[in-house]
Short mmCIF file of C-alpha atoms and ligand atoms in Angstrom, two decimals:
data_model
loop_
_atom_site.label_atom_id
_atom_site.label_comp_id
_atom_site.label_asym_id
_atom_site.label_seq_id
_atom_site.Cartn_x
_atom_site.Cartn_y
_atom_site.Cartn_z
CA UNK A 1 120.07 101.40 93.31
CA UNK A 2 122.78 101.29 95.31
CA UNK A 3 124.20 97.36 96.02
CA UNK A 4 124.23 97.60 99.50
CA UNK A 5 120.39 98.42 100.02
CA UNK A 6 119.96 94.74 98.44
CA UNK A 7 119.56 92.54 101.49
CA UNK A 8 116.78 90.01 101.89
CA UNK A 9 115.38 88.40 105.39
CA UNK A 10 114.25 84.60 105.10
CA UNK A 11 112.26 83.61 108.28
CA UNK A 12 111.81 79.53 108.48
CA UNK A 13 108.70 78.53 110.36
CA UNK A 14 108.89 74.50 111.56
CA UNK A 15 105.77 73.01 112.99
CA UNK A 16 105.39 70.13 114.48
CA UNK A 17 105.72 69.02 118.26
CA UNK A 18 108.84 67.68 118.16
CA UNK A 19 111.76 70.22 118.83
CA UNK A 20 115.34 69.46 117.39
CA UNK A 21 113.76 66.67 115.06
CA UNK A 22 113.79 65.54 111.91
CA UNK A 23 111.50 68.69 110.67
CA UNK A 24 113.73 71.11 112.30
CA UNK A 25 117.17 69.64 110.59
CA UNK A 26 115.61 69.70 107.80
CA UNK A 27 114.93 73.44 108.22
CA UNK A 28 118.17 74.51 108.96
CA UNK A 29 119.68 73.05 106.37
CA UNK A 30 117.32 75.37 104.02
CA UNK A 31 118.36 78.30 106.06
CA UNK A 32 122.03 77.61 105.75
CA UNK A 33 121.10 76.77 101.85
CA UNK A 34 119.40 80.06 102.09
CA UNK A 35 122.19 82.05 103.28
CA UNK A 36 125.13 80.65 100.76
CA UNK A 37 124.28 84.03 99.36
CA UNK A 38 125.84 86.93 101.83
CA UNK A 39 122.98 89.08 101.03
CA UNK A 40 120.60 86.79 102.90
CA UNK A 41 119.85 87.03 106.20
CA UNK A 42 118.00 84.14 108.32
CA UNK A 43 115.72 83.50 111.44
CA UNK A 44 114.25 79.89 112.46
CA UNK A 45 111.08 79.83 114.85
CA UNK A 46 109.55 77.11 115.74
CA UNK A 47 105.55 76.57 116.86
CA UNK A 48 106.51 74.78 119.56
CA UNK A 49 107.84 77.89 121.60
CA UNK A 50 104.56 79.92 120.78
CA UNK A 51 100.76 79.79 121.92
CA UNK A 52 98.51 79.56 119.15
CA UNK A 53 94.81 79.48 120.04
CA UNK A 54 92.65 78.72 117.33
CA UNK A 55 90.87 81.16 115.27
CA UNK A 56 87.49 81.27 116.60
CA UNK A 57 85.95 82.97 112.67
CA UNK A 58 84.78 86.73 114.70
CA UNK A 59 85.51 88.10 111.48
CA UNK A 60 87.12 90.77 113.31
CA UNK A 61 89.93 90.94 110.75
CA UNK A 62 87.93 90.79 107.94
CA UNK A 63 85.52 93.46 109.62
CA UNK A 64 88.53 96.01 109.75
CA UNK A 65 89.97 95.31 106.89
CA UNK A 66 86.71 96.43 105.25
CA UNK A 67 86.40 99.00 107.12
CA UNK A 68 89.92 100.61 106.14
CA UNK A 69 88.94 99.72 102.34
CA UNK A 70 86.16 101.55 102.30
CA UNK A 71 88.73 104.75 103.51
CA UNK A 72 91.03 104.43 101.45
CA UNK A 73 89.71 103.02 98.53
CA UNK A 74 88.92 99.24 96.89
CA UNK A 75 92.42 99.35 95.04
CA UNK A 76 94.75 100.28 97.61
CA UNK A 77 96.86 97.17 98.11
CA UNK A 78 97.67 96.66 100.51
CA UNK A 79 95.44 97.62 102.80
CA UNK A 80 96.91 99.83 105.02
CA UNK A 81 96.21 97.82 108.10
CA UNK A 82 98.46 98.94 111.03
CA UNK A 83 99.97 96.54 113.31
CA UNK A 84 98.77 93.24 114.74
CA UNK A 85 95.07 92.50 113.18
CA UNK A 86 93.22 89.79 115.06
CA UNK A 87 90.75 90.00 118.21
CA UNK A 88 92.78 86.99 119.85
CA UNK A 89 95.65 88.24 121.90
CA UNK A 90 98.10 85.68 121.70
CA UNK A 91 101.83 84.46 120.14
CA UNK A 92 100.50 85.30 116.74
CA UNK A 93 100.63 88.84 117.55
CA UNK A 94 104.60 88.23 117.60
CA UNK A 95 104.46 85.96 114.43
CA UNK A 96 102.34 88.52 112.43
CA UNK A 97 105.24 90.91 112.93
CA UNK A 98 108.15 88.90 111.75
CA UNK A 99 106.26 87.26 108.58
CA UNK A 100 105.45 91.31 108.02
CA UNK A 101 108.96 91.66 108.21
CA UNK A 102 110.65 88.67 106.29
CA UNK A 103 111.18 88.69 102.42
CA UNK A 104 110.62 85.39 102.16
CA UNK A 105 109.08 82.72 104.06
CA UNK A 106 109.80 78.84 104.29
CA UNK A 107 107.23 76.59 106.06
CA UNK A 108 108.19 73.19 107.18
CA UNK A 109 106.09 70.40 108.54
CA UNK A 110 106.24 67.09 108.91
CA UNK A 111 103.32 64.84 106.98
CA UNK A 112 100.48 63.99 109.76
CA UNK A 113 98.04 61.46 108.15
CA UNK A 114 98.57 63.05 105.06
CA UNK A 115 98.62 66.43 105.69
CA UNK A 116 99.94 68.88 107.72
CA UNK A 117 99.77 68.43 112.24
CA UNK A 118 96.75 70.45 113.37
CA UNK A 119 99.20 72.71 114.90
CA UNK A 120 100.42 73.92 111.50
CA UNK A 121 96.67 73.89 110.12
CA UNK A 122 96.01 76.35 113.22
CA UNK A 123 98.73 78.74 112.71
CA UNK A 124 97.33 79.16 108.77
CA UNK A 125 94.06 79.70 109.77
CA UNK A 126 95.05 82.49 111.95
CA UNK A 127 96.88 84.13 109.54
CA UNK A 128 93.37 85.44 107.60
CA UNK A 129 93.62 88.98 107.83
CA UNK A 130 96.87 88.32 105.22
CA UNK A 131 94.10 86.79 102.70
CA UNK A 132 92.35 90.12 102.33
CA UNK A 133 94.84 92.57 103.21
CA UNK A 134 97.93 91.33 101.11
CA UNK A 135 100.32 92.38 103.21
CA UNK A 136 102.62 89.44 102.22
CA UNK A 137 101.88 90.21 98.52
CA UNK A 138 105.81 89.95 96.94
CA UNK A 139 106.65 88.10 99.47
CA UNK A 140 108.14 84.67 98.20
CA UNK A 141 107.59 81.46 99.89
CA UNK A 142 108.06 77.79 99.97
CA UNK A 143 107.01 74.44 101.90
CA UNK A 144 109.25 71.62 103.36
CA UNK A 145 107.92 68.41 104.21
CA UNK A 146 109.40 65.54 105.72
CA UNK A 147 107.85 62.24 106.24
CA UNK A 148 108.73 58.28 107.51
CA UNK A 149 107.17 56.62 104.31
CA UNK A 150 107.66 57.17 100.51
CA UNK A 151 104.92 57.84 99.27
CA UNK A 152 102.28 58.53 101.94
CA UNK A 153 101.64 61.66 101.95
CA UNK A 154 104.30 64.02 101.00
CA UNK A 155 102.91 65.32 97.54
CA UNK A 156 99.61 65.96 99.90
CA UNK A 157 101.01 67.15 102.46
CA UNK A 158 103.16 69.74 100.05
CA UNK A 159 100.29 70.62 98.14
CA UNK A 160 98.09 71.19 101.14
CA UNK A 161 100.78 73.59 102.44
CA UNK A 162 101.46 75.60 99.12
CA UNK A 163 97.68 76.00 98.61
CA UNK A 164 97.49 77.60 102.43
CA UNK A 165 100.97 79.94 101.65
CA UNK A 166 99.25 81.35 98.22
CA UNK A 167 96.24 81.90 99.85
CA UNK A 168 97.56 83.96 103.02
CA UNK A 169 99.40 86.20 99.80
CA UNK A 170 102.49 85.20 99.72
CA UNK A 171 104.78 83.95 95.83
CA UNK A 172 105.18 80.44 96.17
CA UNK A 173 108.23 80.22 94.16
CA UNK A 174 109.09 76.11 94.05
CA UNK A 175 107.13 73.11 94.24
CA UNK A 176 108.75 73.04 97.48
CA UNK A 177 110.64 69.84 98.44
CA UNK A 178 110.52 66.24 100.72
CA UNK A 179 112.60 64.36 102.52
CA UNK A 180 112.10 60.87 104.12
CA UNK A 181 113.23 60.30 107.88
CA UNK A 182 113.51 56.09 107.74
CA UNK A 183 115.89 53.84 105.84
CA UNK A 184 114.92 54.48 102.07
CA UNK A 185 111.17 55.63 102.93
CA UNK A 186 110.24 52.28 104.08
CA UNK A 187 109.47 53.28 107.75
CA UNK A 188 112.65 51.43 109.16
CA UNK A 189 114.64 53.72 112.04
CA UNK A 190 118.79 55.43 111.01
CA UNK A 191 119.80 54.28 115.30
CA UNK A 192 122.99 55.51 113.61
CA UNK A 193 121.80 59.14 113.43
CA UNK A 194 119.49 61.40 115.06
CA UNK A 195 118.91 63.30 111.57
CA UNK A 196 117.79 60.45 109.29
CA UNK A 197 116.63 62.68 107.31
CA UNK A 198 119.92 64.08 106.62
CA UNK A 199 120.38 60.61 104.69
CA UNK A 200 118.02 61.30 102.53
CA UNK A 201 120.06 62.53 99.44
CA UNK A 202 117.06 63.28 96.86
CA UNK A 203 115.40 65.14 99.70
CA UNK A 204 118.08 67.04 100.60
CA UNK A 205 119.38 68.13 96.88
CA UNK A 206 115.48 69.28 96.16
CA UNK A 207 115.45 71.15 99.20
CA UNK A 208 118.24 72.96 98.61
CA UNK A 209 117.31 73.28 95.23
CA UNK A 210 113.83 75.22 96.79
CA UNK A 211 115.70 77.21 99.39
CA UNK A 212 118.37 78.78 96.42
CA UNK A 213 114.88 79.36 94.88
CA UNK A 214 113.75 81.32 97.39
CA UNK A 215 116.81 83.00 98.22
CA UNK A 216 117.29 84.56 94.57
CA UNK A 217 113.60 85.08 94.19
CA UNK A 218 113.67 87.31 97.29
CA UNK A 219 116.59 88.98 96.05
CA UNK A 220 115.09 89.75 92.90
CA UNK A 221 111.92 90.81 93.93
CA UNK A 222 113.86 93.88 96.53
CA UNK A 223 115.81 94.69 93.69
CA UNK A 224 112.60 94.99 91.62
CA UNK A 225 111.15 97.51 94.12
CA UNK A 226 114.46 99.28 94.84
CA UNK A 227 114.84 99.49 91.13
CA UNK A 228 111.03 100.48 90.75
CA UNK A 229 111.69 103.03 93.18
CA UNK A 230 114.84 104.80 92.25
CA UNK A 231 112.81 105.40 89.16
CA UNK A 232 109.92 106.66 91.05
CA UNK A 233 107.84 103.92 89.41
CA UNK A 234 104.47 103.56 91.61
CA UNK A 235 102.73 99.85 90.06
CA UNK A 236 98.92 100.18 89.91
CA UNK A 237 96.68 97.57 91.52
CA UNK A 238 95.01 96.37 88.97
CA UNK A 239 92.21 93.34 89.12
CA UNK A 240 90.58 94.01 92.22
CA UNK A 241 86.50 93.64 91.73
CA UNK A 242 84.77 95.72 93.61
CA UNK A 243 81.44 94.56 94.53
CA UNK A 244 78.58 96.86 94.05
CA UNK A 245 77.15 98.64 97.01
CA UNK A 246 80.42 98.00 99.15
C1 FMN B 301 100.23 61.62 114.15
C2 FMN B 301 101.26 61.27 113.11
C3 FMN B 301 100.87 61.00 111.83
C4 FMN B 301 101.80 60.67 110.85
N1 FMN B 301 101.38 60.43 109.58
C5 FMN B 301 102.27 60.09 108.63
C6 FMN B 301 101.83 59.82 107.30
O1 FMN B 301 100.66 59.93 106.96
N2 FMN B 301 102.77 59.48 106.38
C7 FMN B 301 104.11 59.36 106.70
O2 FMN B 301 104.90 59.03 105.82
N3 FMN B 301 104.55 59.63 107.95
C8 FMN B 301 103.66 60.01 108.92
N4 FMN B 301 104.10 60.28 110.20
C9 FMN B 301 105.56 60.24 110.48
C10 FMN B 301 106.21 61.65 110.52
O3 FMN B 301 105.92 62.38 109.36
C11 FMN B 301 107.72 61.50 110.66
O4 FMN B 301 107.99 60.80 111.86
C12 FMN B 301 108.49 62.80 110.66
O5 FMN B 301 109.86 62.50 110.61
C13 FMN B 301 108.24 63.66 111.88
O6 FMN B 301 109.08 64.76 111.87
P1 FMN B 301 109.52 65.48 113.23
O7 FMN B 301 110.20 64.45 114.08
O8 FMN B 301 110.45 66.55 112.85
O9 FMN B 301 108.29 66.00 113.89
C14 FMN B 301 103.18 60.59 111.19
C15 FMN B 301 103.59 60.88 112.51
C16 FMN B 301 102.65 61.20 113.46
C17 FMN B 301 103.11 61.49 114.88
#
């Protein structure tokens, strides 16, 4: 393997409507967390700048990602889908492309009654064709949350979001990490600051402890396959059921 092949990508997705908030900060500080190590490359994008329709369940993904298993085989992962795999022509067509290109992928939000804004919720759901093509299989990944209350929410809102990255495919690597944006979590406004959540020291030491996380996993996981394949290792895919009659 030779040491200069091992570079990883880490593309940070914020969403929520608010640009240059709380979220956001929050964000870049992972990315800059991210990128202690020189091998690590970084890109932010944020929702905001990108239409999103919602998925309108066509099944059109699903319908060609059959359709290419039953070519190439039930094991073949993954699915050799080419390109941009959804009937809607939109934004996602550009955010396909970089989360096929990124090594690792860290999803910020703030908490919305609980969970994650509809926004975020939409840009999951149009993510499906990732569910049964695992393209973004090894792949690491992590979720940010940041929230004005200790306590109402977060863990939900975190959980939510780490259930949606493992099932578009992608190695959640962390629990992820939280940060609070008012004085202490107890919904009172930093005037003094514009990044209150920058404040928040236990939220910022976990998320920086979940961006180094993702950072080494990523580089692990390319030196893995580089390793793999400088010993002309192919892995088998193992454990996919194929239904009968399919
Ligand atoms: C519609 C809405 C719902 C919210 N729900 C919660 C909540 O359930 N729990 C909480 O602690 N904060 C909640 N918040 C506060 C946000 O999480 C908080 O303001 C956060 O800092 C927003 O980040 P941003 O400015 O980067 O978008 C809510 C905010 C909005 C606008």
């Amino acid at each position: 393997m030779n040491p200069d092949d091992l570079k990883v990508k880490i593309l940070g997705i914020v969403g929520t409507p608010i640009k240059n908030g709380n979220c956001q900060y929050f964000l870049e500080r992972a990315l800059e967390a991210a990128a202690e190590d020189e091998r690590v490359s970084t890109e932010l994008v944020h929702l905001q700048d990108y239409r999103i329709e919602y998925c309108i369940g066509c099944e059109g993904c699903l319908r060609r990602v059959h359709k290419l298993q039953k070519q190439v085989g039930f094991d073949v992962i993954p699915v050799p889908v080419e390109g941009y795999n959804c009937t809607i022509k939109d934004d996602m067509e550009i955010l396909h492309q970089k989360m096929l290109e990124a090594d690792g992928i860290i999803l910020a939000a703030p908490v919305y009654i609980a969970s994650m804004p509809g926004q975020v919720k939409t840009f999951i759901d149009r993510c499906r064709t990732f569910v049964h093509d695992f393209r973004l299989r090894g792949k690491v990944s992590a979720a940010l949350t940041v929230a004005f209350f200790r306590n109402a929410g977060e863990d939900t809102t975190l959980q939510a979001m780490t259930l949606s990255l493992l099932a578009i495919g992608l190695t959640v690597v962390t629990f992820g990490a939280s940060a609070v944006s008012t004085r202490e979590g107890l919904g009172i406004p930093i005037r003094e600051t514009r990044f209150a959540v920058g404040e928040d020291l236990a939220g910022m030491t976990s998320m920086r402890s979940a961006a180094s996380q993702v950072a080494q996993a990523a580089l692990q996981m390319k030196a893995g396959r580089l390793g793999l394949d400088a010993a002309g290792i192919r892995l088998r895919s193992t454990g996919w059921v194929v239904v009968p009659g399919q």
